[in-house]
mmCIF file of C-alpha atoms in Angstrom:
data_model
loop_
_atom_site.group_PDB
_atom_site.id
_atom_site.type_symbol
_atom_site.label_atom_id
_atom_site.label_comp_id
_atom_site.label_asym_id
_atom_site.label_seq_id
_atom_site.Cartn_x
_atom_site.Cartn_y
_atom_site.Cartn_z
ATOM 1 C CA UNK A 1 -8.895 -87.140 -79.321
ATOM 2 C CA UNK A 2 -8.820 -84.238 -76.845
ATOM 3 C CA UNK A 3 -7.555 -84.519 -73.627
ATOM 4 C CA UNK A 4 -9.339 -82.931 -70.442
ATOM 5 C CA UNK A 5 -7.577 -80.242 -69.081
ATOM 6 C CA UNK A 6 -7.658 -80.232 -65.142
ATOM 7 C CA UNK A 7 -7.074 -76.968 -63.358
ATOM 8 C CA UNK A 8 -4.018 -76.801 -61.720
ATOM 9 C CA UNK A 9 -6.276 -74.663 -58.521
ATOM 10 C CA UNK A 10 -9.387 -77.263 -57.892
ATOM 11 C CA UNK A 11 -6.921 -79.875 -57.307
ATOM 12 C CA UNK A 12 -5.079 -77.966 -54.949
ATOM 13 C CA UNK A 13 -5.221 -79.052 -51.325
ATOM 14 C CA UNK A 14 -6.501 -76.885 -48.819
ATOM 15 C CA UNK A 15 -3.926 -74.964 -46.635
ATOM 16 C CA UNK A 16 -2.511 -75.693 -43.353
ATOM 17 C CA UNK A 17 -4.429 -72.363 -41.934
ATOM 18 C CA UNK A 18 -8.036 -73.157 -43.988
ATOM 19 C CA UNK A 19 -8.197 -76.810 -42.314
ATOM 20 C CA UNK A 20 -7.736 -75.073 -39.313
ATOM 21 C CA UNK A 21 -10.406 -72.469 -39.927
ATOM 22 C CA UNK A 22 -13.123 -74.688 -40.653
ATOM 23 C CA UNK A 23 -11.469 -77.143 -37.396
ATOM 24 C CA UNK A 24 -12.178 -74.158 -35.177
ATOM 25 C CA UNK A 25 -15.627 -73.621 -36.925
ATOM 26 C CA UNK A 26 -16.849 -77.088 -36.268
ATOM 27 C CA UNK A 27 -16.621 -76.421 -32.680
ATOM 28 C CA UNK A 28 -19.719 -74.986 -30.797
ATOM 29 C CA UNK A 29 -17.497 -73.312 -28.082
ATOM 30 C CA UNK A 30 -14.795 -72.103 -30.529
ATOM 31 C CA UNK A 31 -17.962 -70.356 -32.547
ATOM 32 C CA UNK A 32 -19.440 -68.875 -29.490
ATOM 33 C CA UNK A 33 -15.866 -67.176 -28.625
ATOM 34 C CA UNK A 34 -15.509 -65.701 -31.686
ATOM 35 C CA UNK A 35 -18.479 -64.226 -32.396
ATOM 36 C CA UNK A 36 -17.803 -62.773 -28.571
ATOM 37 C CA UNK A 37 -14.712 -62.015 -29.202
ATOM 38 C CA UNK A 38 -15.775 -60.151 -32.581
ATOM 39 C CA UNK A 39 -18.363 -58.907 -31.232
ATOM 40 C CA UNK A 40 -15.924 -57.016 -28.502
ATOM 41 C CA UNK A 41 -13.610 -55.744 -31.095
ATOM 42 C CA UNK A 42 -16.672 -54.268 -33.356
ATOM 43 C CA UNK A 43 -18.294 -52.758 -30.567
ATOM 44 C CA UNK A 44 -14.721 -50.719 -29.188
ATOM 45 C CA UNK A 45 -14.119 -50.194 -33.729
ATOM 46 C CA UNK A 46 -17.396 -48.716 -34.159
ATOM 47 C CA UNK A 47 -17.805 -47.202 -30.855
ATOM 48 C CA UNK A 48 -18.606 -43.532 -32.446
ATOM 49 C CA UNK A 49 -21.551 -45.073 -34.780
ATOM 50 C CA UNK A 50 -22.874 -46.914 -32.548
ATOM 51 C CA UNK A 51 -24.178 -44.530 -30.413
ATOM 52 C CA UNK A 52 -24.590 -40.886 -30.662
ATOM 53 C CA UNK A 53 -24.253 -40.139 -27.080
ATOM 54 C CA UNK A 54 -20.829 -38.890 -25.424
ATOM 55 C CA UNK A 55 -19.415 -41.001 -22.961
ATOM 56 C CA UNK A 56 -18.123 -38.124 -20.998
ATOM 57 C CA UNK A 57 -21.468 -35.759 -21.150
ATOM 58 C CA UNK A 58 -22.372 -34.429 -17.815
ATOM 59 C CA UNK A 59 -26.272 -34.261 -17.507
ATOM 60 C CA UNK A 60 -27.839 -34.150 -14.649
ATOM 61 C CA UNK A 61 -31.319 -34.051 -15.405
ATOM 62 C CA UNK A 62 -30.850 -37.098 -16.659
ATOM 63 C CA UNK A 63 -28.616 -39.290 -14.074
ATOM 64 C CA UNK A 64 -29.894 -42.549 -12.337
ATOM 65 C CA UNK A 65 -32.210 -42.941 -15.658
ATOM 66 C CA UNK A 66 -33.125 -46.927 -16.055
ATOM 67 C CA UNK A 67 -32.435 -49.039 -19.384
ATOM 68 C CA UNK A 68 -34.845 -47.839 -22.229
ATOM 69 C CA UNK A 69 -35.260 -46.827 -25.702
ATOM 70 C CA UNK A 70 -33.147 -43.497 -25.290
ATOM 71 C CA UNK A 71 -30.635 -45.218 -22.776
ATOM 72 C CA UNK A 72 -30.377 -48.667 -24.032
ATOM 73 C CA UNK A 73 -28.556 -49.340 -20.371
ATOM 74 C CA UNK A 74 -29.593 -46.804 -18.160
ATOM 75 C CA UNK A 75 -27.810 -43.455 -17.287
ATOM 76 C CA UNK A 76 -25.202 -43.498 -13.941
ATOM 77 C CA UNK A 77 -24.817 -40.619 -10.947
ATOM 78 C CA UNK A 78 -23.778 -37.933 -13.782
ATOM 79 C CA UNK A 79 -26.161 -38.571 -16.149
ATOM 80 C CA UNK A 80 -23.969 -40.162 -18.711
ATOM 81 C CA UNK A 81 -25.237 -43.054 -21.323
ATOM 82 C CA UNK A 82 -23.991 -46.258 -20.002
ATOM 83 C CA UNK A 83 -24.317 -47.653 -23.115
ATOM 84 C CA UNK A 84 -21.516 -45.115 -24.909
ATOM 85 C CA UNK A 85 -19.667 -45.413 -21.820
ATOM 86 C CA UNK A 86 -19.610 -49.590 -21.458
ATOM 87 C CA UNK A 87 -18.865 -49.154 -25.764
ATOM 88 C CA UNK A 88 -15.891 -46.469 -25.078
ATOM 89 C CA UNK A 89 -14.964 -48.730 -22.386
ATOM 90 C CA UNK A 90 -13.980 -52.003 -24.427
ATOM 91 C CA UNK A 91 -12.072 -49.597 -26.745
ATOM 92 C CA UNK A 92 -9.542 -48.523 -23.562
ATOM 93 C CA UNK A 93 -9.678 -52.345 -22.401
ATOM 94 C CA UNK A 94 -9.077 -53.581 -25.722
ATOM 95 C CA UNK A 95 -5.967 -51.299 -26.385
ATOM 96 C CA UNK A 96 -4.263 -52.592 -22.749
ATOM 97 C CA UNK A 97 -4.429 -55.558 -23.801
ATOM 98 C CA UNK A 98 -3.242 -55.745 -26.496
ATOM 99 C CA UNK A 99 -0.265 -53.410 -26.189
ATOM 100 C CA UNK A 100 0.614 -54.814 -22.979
ATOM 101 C CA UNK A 101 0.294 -58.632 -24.436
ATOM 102 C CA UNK A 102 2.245 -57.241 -27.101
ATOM 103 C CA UNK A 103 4.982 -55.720 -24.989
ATOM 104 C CA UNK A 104 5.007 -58.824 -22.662
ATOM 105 C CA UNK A 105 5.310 -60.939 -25.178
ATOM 106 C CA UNK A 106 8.099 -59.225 -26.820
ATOM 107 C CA UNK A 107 10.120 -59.191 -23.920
ATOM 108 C CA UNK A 108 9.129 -62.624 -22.647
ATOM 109 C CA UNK A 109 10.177 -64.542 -25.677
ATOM 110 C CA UNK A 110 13.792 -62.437 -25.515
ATOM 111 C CA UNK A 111 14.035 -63.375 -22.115
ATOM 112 C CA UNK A 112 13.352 -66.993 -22.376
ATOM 113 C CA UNK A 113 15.322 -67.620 -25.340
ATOM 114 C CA UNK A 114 18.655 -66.192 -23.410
ATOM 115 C CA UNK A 115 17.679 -68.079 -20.730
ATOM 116 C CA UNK A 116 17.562 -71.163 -22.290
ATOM 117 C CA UNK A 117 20.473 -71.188 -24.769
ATOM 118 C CA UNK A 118 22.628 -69.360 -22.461
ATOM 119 C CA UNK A 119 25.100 -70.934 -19.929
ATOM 120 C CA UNK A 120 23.502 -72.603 -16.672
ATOM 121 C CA UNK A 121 24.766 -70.024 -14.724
ATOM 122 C CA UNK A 122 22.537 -66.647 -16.471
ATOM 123 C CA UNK A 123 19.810 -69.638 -16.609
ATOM 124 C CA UNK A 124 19.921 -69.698 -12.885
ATOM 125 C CA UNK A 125 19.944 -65.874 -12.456
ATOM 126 C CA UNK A 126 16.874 -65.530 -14.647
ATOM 127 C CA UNK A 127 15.266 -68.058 -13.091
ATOM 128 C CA UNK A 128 15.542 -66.004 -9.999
ATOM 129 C CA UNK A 129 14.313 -63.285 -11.367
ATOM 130 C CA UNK A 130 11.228 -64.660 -12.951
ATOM 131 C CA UNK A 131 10.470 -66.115 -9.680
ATOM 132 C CA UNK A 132 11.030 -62.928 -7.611
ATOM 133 C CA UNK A 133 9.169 -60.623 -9.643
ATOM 134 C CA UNK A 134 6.020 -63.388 -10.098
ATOM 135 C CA UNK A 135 6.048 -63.758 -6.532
ATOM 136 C CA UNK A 136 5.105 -59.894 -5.930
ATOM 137 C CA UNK A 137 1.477 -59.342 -5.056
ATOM 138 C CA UNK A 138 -0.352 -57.531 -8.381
ATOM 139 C CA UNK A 139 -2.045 -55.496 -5.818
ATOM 140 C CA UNK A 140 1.383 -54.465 -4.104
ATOM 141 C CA UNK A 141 2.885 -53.699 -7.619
ATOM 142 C CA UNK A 142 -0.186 -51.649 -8.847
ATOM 143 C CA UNK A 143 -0.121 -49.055 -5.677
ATOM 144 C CA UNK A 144 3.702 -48.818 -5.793
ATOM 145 C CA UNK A 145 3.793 -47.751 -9.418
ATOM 146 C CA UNK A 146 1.234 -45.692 -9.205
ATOM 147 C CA UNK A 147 2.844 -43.904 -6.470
ATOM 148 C CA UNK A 148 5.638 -43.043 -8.486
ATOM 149 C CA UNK A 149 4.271 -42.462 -11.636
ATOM 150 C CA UNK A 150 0.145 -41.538 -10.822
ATOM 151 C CA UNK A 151 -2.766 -43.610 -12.230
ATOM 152 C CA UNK A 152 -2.601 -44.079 -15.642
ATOM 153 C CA UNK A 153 -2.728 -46.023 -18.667
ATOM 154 C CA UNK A 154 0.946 -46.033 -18.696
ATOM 155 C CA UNK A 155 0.775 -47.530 -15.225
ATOM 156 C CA UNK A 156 -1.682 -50.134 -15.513
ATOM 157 C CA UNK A 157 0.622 -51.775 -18.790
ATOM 158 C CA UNK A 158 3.719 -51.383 -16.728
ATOM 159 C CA UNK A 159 1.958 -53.838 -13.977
ATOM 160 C CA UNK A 160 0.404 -56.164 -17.093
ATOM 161 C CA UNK A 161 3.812 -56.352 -18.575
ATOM 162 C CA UNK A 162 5.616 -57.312 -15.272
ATOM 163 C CA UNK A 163 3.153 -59.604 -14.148
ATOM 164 C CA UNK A 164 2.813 -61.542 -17.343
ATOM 165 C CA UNK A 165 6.229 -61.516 -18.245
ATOM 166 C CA UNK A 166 7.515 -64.271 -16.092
ATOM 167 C CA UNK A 167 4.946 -66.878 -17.460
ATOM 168 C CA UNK A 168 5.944 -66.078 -21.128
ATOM 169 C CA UNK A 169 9.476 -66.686 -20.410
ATOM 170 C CA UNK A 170 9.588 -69.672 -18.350
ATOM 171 C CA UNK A 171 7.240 -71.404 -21.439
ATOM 172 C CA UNK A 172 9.723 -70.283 -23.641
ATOM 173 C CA UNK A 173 13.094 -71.271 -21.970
ATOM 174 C CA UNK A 174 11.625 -75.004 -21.423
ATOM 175 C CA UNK A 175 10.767 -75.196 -25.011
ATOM 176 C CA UNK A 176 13.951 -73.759 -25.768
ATOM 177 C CA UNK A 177 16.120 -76.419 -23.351
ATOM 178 C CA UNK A 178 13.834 -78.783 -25.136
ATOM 179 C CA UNK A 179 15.276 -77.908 -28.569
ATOM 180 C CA UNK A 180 18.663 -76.766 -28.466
ATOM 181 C CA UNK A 181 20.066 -80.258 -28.733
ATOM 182 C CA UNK A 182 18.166 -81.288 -31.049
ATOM 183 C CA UNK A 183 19.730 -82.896 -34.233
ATOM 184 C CA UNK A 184 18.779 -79.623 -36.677
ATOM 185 C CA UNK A 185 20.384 -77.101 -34.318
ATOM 186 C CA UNK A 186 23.367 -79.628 -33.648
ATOM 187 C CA UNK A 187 23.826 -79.617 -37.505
ATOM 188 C CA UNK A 188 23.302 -75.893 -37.656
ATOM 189 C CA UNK A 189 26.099 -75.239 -34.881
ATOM 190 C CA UNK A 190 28.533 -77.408 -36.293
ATOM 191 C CA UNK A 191 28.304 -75.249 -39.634
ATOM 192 C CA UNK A 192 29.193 -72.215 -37.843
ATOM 193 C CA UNK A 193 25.751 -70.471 -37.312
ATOM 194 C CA UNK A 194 25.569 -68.238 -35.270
ATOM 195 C CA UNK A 195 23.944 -68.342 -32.064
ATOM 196 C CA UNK A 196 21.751 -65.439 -32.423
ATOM 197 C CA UNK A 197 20.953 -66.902 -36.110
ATOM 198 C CA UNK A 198 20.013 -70.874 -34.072
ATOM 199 C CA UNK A 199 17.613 -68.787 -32.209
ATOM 200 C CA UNK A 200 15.963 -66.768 -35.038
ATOM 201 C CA UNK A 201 15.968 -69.499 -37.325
ATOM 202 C CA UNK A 202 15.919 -72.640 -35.816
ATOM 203 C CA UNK A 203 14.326 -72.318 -32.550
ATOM 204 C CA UNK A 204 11.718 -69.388 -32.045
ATOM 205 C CA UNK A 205 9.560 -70.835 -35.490
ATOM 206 C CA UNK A 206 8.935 -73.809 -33.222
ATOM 207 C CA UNK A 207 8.542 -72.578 -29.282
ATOM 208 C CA UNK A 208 6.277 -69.412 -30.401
ATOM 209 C CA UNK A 209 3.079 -70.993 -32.022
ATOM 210 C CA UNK A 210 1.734 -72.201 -28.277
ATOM 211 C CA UNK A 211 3.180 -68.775 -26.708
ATOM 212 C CA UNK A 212 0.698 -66.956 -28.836
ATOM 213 C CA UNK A 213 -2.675 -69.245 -28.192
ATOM 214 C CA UNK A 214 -1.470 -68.895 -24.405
ATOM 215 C CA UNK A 215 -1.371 -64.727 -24.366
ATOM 216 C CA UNK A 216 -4.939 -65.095 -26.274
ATOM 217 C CA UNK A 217 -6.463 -66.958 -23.351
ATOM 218 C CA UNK A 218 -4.612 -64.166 -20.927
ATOM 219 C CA UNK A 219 -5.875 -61.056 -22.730
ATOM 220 C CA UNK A 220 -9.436 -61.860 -20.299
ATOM 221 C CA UNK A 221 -6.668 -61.710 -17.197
ATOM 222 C CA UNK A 222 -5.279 -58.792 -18.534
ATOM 223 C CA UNK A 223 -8.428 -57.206 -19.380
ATOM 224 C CA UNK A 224 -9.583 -57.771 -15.665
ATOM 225 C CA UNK A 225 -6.468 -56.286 -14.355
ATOM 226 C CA UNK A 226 -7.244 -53.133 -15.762
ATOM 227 C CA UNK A 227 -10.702 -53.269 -14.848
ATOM 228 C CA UNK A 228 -9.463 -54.273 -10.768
ATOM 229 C CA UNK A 229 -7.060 -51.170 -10.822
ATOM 230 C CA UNK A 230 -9.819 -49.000 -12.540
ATOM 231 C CA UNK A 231 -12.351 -49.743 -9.770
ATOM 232 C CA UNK A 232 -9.612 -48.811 -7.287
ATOM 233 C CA UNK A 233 -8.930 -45.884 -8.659
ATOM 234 C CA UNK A 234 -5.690 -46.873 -9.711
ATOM 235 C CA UNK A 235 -6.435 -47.601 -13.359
ATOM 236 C CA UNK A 236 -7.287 -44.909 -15.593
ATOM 237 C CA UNK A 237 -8.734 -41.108 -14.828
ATOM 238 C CA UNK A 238 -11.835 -40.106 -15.022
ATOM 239 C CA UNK A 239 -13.849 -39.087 -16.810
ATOM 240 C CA UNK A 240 -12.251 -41.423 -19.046
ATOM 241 C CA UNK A 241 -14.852 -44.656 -19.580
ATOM 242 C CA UNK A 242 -13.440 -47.650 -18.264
ATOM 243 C CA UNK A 243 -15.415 -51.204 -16.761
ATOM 244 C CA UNK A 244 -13.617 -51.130 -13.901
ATOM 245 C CA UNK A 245 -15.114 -47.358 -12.946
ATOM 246 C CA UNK A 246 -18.218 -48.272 -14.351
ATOM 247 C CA UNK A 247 -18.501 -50.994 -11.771
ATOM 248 C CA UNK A 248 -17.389 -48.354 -8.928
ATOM 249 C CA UNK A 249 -20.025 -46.031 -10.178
ATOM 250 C CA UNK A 250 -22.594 -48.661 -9.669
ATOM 251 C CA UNK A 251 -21.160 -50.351 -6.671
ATOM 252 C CA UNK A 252 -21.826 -46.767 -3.971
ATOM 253 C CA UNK A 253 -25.651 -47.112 -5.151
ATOM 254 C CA UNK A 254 -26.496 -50.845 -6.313
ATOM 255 C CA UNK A 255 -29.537 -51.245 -4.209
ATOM 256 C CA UNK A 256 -30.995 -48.607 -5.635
ATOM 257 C CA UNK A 257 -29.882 -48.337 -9.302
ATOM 258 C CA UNK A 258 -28.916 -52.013 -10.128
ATOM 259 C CA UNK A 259 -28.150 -51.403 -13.865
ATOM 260 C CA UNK A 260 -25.016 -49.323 -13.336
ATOM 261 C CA UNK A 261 -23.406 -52.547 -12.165
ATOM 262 C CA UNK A 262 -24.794 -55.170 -14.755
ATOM 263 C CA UNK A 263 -23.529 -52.188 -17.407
ATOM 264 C CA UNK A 264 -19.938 -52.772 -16.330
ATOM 265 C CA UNK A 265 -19.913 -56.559 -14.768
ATOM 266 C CA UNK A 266 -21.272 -58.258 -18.263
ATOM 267 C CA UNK A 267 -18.593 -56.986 -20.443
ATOM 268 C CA UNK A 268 -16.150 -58.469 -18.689
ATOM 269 C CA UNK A 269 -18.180 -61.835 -17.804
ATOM 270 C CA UNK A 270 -18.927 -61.964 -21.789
ATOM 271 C CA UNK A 271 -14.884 -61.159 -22.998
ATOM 272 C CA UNK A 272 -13.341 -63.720 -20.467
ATOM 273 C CA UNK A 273 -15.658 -66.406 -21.757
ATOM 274 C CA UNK A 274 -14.994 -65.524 -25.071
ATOM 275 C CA UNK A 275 -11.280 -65.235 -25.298
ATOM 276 C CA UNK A 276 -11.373 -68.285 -22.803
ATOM 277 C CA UNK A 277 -13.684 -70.315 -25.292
ATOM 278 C CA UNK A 278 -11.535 -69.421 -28.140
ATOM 279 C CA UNK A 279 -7.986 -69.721 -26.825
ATOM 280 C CA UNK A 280 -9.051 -73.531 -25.458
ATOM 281 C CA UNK A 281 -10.573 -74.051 -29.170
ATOM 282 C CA UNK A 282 -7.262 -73.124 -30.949
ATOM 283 C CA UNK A 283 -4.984 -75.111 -28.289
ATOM 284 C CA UNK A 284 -7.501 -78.097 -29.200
ATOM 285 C CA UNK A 285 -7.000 -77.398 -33.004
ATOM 286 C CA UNK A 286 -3.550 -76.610 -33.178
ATOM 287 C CA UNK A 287 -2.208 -79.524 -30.807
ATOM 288 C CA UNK A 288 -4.453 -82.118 -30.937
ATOM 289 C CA UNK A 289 -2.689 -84.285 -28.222
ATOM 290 C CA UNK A 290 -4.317 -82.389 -25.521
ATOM 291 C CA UNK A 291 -7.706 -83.046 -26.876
ATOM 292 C CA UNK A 292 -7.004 -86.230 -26.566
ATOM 293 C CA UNK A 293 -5.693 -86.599 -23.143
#
């Protein structure tokens, strides 16, 4: 008599991170912002063979040209393909946001963690901080670093990173109050771990998971800072592409050439709804308590 042999892989359970894969794709809105959302990232990836036009060409016997099969969005003041430019254009917004995120993110969870392990006093004198610098207009920030160190790239993370920063840490030193009497880090302090190692170990796996669905839904903010400081000539120089100077291209002659302004205005419209859409679907999935409140 032979006995059936079962493989050891079909009666494996699914994973934590494939039940929430197919979570997120049962959700309309989740769908919708990621195929944005991918469809953002492909477009700033594959920029180059996507179009064959230059974003930074110069012709004027072409300029104020409306949307058609040549220009698939028109041509601005200059002559330039709006299409290559609005393409070239999620490639710089992209890379703000996600270095700044990255940076902010970085420094907020450092912050935070100090601030919320450490004695009440530095918790106090963090808190300060936090609230002094969130309290500074964006706008304020943005014309005072550019005054020192011209409009930039550089410039434009520096005020991401300083305005986001606050946010990230204040979510993090809650959490972290939250834990650090719990009974696991109680146990690991009383075998002589370290505090640096508590906050490695013990508390950071547990605080960081909501940190990270929370920058997602502020990469759209982030993404429209660096458009705001673009269209104020703050942001980036020309003739680098950007939305934001896309906009202000189209914004001295909108009566007349509409298109310039619906070439830079949609981007951003379509990226905030789809980060939005899927940072709210992966809160839902991930913590299903707010769902249900």
């Amino acid at each position: 008599m032979s006995e059936a042999v079962s493989d050891p892989q079909a009666a494996k359970p699914p994973s934590d991170a494939w039940r929430a894969v197919r979570r997120l794709l049962r959700e309309p809105l989740g769908v919708l912002g990621l195929t944005l959302v991918l469809l953002m990232v492909g477009g700033a990836i594959f920029a180059d063979l996507l179009t064959s036009w230059d974003p930074t060409r110069i012709n004027p016997r072409d300029r104020f040209l409306g949307p058609g099969a040549e220009h698939l969005l028109g041509t601005d003041q200059l002559g330039r393909d709006l299409f290559a430019r609005v393409l070239h254009g999620g490639r710089v917004a992209l890379s703000v946001a996600l270095i700044a995120t990255g940076i902010s993110l970085v420094i907020g969870i450092m912050l935070g963690l100090i601030a919320g392990y450490g004695p009440r006093w530095l918790d106090n004198l963090m808190i300060l901080l936090f609230d002094s610098v969130k309290s500074f207009p964006t706008v304020m920030l943005a014309l005072a670093l550019v005054t020192l160190f011209g409009p930039s790239l550089t410039s434009v993370v520096i005020v991401v990173v300083l305005v986001t920063v606050p946010g990230y840490a204040r979510i993090i030193r809650t959490q972290t109050i939250a834990l650090k009497n719990s009974e696991y880090v109680t146990a690991a302090r009383s075998m002589g771990a370290s505090p640096a190692r508590i906050l490695r170990v013990h508390i950071l796996p547990n605080v960081i998971g909501p940190l990270v669905i929370l920058a997602s839904m502020d990469i759209p903010v982030v993404i429209g800072i660096e458009a705001g400081m673009s269209f104020l000539g703050l942001g980036v120089r020309p003739p680098t592409p950007s939305w934001g100077s896309i906009l202000n291209d189209g914004f001295t002659s909108i009566r007349d050439t509409p298109w310039i302004a619906v070439a830079g205005g949609i981007p951003i419209i379509l990226v905030t709804l789809g980060f939005t859409f899927l940072g709210e679907t992966l809160r839902d999935v991930f913590d299903p308590r707010l769902k249900a409140r």
